[in-house]
PDB file of C-alpha atoms in Angstrom:
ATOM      1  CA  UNK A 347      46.594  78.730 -53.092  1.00 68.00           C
ATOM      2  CA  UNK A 348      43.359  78.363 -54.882  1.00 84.00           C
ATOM      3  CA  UNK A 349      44.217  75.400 -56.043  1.00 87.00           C
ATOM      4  CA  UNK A 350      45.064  73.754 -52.952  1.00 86.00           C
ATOM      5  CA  UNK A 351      41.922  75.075 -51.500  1.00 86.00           C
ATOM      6  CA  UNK A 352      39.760  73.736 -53.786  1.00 84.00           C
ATOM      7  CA  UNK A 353      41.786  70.314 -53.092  1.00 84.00           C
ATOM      8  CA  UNK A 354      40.958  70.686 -50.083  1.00 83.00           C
ATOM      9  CA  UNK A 355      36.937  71.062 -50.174  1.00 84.00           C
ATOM     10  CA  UNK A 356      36.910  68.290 -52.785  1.00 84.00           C
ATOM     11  CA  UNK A 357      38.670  66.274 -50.034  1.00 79.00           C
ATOM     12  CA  UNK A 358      35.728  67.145 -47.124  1.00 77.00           C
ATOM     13  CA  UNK A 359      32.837  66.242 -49.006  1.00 79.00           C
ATOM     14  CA  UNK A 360      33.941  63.484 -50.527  1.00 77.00           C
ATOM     15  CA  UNK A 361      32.019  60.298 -49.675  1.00 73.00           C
ATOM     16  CA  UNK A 362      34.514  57.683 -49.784  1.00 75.00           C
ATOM     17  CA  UNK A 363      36.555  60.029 -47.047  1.00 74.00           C
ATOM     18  CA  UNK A 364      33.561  60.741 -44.692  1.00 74.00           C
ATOM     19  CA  UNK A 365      32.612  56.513 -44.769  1.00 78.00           C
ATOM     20  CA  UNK A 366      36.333  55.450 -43.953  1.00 79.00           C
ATOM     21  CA  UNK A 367      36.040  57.822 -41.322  1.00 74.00           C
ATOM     22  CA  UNK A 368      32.698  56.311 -40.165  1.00 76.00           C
ATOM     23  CA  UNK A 369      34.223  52.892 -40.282  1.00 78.00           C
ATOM     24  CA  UNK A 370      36.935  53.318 -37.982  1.00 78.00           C
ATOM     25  CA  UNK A 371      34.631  55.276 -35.687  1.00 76.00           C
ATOM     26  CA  UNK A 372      32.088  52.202 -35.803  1.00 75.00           C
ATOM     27  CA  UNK A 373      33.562  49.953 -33.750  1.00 72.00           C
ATOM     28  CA  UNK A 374      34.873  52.117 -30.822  1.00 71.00           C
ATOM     29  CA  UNK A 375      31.850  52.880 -28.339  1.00 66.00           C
ATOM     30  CA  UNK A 376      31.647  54.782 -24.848  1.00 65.00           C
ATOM     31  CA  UNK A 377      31.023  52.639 -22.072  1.00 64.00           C
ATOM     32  CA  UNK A 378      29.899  54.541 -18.765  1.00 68.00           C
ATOM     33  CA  UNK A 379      30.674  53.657 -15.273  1.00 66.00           C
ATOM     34  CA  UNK A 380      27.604  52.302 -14.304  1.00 68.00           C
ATOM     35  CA  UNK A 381      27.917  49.727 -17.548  1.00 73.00           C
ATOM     36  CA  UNK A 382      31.245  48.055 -15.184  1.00 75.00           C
ATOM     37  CA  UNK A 383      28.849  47.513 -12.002  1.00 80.00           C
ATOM     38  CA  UNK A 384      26.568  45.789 -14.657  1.00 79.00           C
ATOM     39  CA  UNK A 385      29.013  43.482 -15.496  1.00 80.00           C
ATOM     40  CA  UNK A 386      30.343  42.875 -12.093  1.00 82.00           C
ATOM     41  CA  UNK A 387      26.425  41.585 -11.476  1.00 83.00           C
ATOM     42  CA  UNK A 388      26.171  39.172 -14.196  1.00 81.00           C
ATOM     43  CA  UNK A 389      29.171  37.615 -13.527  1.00 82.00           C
ATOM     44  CA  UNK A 390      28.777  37.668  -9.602  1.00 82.00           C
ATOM     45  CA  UNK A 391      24.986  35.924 -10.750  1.00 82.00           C
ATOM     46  CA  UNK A 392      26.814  33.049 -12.608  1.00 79.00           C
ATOM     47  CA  UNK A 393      29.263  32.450  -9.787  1.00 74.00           C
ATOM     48  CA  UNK A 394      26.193  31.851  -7.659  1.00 75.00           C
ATOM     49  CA  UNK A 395      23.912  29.705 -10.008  1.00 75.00           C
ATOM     50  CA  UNK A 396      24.581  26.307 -10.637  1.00 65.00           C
ATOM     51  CA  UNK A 397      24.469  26.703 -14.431  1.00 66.00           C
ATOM     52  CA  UNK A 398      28.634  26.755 -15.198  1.00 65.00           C
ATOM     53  CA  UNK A 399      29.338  24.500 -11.965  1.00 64.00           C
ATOM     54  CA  UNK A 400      27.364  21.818 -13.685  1.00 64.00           C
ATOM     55  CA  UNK A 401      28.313  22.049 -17.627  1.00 64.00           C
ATOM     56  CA  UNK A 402      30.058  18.585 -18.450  1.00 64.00           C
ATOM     57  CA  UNK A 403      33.388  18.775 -20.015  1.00 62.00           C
ATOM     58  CA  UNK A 404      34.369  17.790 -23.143  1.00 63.00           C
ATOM     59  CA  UNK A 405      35.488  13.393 -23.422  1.00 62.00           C
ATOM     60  CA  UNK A 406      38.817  14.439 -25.016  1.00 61.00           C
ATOM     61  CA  UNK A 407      40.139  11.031 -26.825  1.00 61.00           C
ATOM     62  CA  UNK A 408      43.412  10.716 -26.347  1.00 56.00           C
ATOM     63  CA  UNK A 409      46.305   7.087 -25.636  1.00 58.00           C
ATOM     64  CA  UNK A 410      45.247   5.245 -22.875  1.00 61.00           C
ATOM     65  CA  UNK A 411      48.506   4.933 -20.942  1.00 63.00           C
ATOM     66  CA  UNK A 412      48.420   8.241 -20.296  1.00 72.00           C
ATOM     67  CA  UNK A 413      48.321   8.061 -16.321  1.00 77.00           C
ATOM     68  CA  UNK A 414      47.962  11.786 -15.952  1.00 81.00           C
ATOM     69  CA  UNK A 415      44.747  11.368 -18.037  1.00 78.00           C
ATOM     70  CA  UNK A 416      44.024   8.251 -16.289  1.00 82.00           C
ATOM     71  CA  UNK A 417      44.178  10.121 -12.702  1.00 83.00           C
ATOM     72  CA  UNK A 418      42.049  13.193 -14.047  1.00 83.00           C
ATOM     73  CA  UNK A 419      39.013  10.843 -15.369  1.00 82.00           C
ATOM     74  CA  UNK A 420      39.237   8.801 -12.087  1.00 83.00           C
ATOM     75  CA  UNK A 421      39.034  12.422 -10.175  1.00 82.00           C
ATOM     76  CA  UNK A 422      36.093  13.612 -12.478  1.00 82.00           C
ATOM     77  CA  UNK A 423      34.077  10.526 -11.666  1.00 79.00           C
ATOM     78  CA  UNK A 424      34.942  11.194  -7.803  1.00 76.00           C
ATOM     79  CA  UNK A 425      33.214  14.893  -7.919  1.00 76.00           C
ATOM     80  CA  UNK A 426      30.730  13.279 -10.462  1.00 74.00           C
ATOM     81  CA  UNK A 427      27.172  14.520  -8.862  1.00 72.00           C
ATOM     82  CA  UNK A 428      25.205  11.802 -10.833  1.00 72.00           C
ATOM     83  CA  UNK A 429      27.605   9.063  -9.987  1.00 70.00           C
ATOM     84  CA  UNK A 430      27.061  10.098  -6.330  1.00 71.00           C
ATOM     85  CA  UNK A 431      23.320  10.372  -6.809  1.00 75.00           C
ATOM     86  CA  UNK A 432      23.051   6.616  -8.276  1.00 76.00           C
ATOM     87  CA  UNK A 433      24.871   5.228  -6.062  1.00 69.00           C
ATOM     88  CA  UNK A 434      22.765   7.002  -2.726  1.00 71.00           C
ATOM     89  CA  UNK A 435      19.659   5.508  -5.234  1.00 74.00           C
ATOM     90  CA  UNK A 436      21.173   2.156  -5.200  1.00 71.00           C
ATOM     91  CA  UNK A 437      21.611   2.214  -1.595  1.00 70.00           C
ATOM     92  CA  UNK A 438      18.276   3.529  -0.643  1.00 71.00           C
ATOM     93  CA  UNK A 439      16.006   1.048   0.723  1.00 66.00           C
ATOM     94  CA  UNK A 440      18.301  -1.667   0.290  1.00 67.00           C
ATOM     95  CA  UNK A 441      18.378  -3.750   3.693  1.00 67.00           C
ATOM     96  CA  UNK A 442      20.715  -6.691   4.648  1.00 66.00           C
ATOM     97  CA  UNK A 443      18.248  -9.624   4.730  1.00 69.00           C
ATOM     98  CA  UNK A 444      19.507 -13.393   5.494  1.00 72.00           C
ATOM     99  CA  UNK A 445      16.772 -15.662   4.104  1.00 74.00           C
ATOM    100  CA  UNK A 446      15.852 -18.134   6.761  1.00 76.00           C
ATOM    101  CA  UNK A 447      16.927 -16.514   9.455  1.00 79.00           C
ATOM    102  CA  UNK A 448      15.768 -17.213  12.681  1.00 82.00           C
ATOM    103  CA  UNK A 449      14.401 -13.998  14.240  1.00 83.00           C
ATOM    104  CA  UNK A 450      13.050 -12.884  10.740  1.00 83.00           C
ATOM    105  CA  UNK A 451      11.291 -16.456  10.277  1.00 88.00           C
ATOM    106  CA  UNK A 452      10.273 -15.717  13.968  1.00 88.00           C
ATOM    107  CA  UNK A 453       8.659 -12.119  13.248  1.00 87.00           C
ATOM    108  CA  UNK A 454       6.908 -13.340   9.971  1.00 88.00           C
ATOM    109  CA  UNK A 455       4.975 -16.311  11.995  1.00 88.00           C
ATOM    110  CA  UNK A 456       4.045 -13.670  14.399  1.00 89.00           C
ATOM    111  CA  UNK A 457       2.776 -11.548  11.658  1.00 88.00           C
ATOM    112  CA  UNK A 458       1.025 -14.130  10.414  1.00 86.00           C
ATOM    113  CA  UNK A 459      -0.815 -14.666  14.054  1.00 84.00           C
ATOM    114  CA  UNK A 460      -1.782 -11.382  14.505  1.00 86.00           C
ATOM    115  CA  UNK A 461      -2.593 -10.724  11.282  1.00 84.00           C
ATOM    116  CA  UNK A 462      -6.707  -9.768  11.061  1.00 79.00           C
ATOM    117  CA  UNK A 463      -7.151 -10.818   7.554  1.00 78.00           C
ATOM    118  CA  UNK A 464      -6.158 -13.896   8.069  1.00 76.00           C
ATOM    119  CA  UNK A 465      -8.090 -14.748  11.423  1.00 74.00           C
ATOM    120  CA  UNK A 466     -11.536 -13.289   9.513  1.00 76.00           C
ATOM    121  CA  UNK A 467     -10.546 -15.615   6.517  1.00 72.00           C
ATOM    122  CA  UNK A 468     -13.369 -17.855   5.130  1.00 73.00           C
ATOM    123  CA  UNK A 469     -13.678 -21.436   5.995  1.00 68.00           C
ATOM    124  CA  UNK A 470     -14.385 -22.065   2.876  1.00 70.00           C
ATOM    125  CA  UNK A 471     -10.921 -20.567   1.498  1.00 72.00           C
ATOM    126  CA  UNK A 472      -8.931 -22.926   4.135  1.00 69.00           C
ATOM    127  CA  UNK A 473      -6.827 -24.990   2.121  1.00 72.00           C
ATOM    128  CA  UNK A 474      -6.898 -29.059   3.238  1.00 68.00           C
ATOM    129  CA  UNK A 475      -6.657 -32.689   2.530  1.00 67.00           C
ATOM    130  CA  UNK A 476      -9.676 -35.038   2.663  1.00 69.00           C
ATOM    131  CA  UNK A 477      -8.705 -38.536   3.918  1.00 71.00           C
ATOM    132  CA  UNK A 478      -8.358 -40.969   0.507  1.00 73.00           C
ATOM    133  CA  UNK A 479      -8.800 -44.210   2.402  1.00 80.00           C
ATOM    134  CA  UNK A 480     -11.329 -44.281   5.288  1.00 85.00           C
ATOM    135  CA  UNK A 481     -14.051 -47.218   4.879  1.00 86.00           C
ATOM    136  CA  UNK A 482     -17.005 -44.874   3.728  1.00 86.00           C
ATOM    137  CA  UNK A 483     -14.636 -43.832   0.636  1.00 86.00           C
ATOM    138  CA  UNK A 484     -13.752 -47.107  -0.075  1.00 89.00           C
ATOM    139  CA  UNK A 485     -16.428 -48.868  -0.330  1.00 91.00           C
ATOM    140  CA  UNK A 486     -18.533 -45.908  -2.312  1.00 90.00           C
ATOM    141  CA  UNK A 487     -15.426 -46.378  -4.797  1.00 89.00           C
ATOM    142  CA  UNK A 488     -15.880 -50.451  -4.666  1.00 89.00           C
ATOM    143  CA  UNK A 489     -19.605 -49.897  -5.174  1.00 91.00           C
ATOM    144  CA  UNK A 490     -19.315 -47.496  -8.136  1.00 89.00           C
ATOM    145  CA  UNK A 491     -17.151 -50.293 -10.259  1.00 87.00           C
ATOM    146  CA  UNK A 492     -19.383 -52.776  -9.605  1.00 87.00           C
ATOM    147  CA  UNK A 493     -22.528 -50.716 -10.663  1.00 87.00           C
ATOM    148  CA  UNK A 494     -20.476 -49.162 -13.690  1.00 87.00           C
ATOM    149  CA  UNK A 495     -22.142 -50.363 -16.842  1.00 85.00           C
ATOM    150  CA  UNK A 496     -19.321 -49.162 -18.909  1.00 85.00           C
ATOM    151  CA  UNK A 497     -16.789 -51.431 -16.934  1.00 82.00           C
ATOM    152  CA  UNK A 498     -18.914 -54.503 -17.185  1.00 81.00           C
ATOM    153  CA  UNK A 499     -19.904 -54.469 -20.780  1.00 85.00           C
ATOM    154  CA  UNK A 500     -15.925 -53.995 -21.294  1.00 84.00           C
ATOM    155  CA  UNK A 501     -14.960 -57.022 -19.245  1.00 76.00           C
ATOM    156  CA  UNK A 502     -17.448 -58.057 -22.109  1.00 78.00           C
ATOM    157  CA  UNK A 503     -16.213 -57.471 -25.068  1.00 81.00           C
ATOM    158  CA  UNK A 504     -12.850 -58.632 -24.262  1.00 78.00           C
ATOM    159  CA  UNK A 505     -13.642 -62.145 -23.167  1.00 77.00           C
ATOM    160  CA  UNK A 506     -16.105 -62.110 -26.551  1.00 75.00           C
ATOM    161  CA  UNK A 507     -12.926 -60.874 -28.853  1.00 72.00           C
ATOM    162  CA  UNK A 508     -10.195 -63.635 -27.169  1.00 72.00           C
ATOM    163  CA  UNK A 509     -10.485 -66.863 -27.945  1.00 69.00           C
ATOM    164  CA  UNK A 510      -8.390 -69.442 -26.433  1.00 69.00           C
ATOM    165  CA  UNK A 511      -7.410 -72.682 -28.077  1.00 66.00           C
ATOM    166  CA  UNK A 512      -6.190 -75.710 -25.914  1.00 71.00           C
ATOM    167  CA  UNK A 513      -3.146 -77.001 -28.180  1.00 74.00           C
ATOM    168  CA  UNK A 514      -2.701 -80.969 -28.859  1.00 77.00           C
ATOM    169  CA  UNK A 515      -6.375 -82.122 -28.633  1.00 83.00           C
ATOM    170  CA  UNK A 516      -6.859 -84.876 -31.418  1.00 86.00           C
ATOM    171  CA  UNK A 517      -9.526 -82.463 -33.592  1.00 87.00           C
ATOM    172  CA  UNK A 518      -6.956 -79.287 -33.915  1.00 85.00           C
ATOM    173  CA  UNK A 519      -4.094 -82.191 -34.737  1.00 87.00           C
ATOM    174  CA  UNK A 520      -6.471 -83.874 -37.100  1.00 90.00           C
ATOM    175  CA  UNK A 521      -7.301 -80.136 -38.676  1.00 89.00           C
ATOM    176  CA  UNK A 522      -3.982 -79.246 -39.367  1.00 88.00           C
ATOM    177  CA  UNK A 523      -2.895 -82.549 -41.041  1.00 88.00           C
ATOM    178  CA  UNK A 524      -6.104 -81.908 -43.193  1.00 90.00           C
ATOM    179  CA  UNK A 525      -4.890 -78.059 -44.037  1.00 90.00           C
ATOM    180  CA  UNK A 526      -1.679 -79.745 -45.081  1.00 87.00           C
ATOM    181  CA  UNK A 527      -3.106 -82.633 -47.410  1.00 86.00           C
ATOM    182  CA  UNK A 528      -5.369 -79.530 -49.364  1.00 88.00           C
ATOM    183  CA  UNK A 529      -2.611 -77.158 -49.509  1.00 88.00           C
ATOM    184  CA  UNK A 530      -1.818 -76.636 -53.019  1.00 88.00           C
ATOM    185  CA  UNK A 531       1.798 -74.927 -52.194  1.00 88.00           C
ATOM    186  CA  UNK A 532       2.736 -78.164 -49.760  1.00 85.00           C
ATOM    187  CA  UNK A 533       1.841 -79.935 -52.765  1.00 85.00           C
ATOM    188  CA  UNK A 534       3.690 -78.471 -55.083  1.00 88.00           C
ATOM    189  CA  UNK A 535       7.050 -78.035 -52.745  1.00 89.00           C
ATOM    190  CA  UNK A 536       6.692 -81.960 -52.008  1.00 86.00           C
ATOM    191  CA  UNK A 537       6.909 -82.168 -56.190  1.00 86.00           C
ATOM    192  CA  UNK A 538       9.798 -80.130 -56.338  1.00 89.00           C
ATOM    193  CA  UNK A 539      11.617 -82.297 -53.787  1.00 88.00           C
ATOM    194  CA  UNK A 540      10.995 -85.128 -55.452  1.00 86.00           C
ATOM    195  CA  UNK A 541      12.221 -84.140 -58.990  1.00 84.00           C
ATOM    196  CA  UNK A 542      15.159 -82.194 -57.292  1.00 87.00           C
ATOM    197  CA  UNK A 543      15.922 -86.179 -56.544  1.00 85.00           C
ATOM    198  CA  UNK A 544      15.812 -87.808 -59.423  1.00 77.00           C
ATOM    199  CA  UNK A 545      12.723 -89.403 -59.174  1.00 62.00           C
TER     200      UNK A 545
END
């Protein structure tokens, strides 16, 4: 019996005993009643914020005939919020406007009267068209040419630089037989002919 005692207290304080026991105890805790209505809060709190109804799901890859797949991506983009969203941005401010239509070239010409900039406008900013050809410009132009020293000394020079030659008067005929006579290459192609003969 003494034996089995003493078994016995070796067994309660030993330290490997009393941490196993410790260890299994660990993980089990005591949750009290008030710790459910807790709960109950938090998840009643993410029901009613946005947070989970706006996480994206996963873009699962995956064969492309797949029509089941096909319907449940075209159903997503349906109940899309930002697909909704771009397309109520697209649409905003966008109006239906035929260029050149009647009643809209009709309200801009009206505008246009009524408009106060426009009647307190500047003379001076008034865009026009002077006349090119009346008398008074004309003959200022004609006037200008003929008292344009430039011009005339141009006319000028261009009658001194051009010389004209009247062709078949006796002295040019008479000149060129003479530039034939002294022309030492004539001469010498008229020698050449001649011994090419025989001569």
């Amino acid at each position: 019996i003494n034996i089995s005692h003493f078994m016995h207290a070796a067994l309660l304080q030993s330290d490997i005993n009393y941490r196993k026991d410790f260890d299994n105890q660990k993980n089990k805790f005591h949750l009290p009643l008030d710790m459910l209505n807790l709960e109950h809060a938090r998840k009643a709190q993410s029901l009613v914020s946005d947070h989970d109804y706006r996480q994206l799901l996963h873009d699962y890859t995956s064969l492309s005939e797949d029509m089941t797949l096909q319907c449940a991506k075209k159903a997503y983009k349906l109940q899309s919020e930002n697909l909704d969203r771009s397309d109520l941005n697209f649409m905003r401010g966008v109006g239906c406007i035929i260029p050149g239509a009647l009643e809209i070239e009709a309200k801009k010409k009206a505008s246009e009267l009524i408009s106060e900039n426009k009647y307190r406008q500047q003379a001076n900013s008034f865009k026009y068209t002077s006349v090119t050809d009346t008398p008074g410009l004309l003959h200022a132009k004609f006037s200008n040419m003929i008292a344009n020293e430039r011009l005339y000394k141009a006319a000028g020079e261009d009658t001194l630089h051009h010389c004209r030659v009247t062709l078949g008067l006796p002295e040019f005929e008479r000149a060129k037989m003479n530039a034939v006579n002294i022309s030492e290459a004539k001469y010498r192609e008229s020698w050449r002919n001649l011994h090419a003969q025989g001569y």
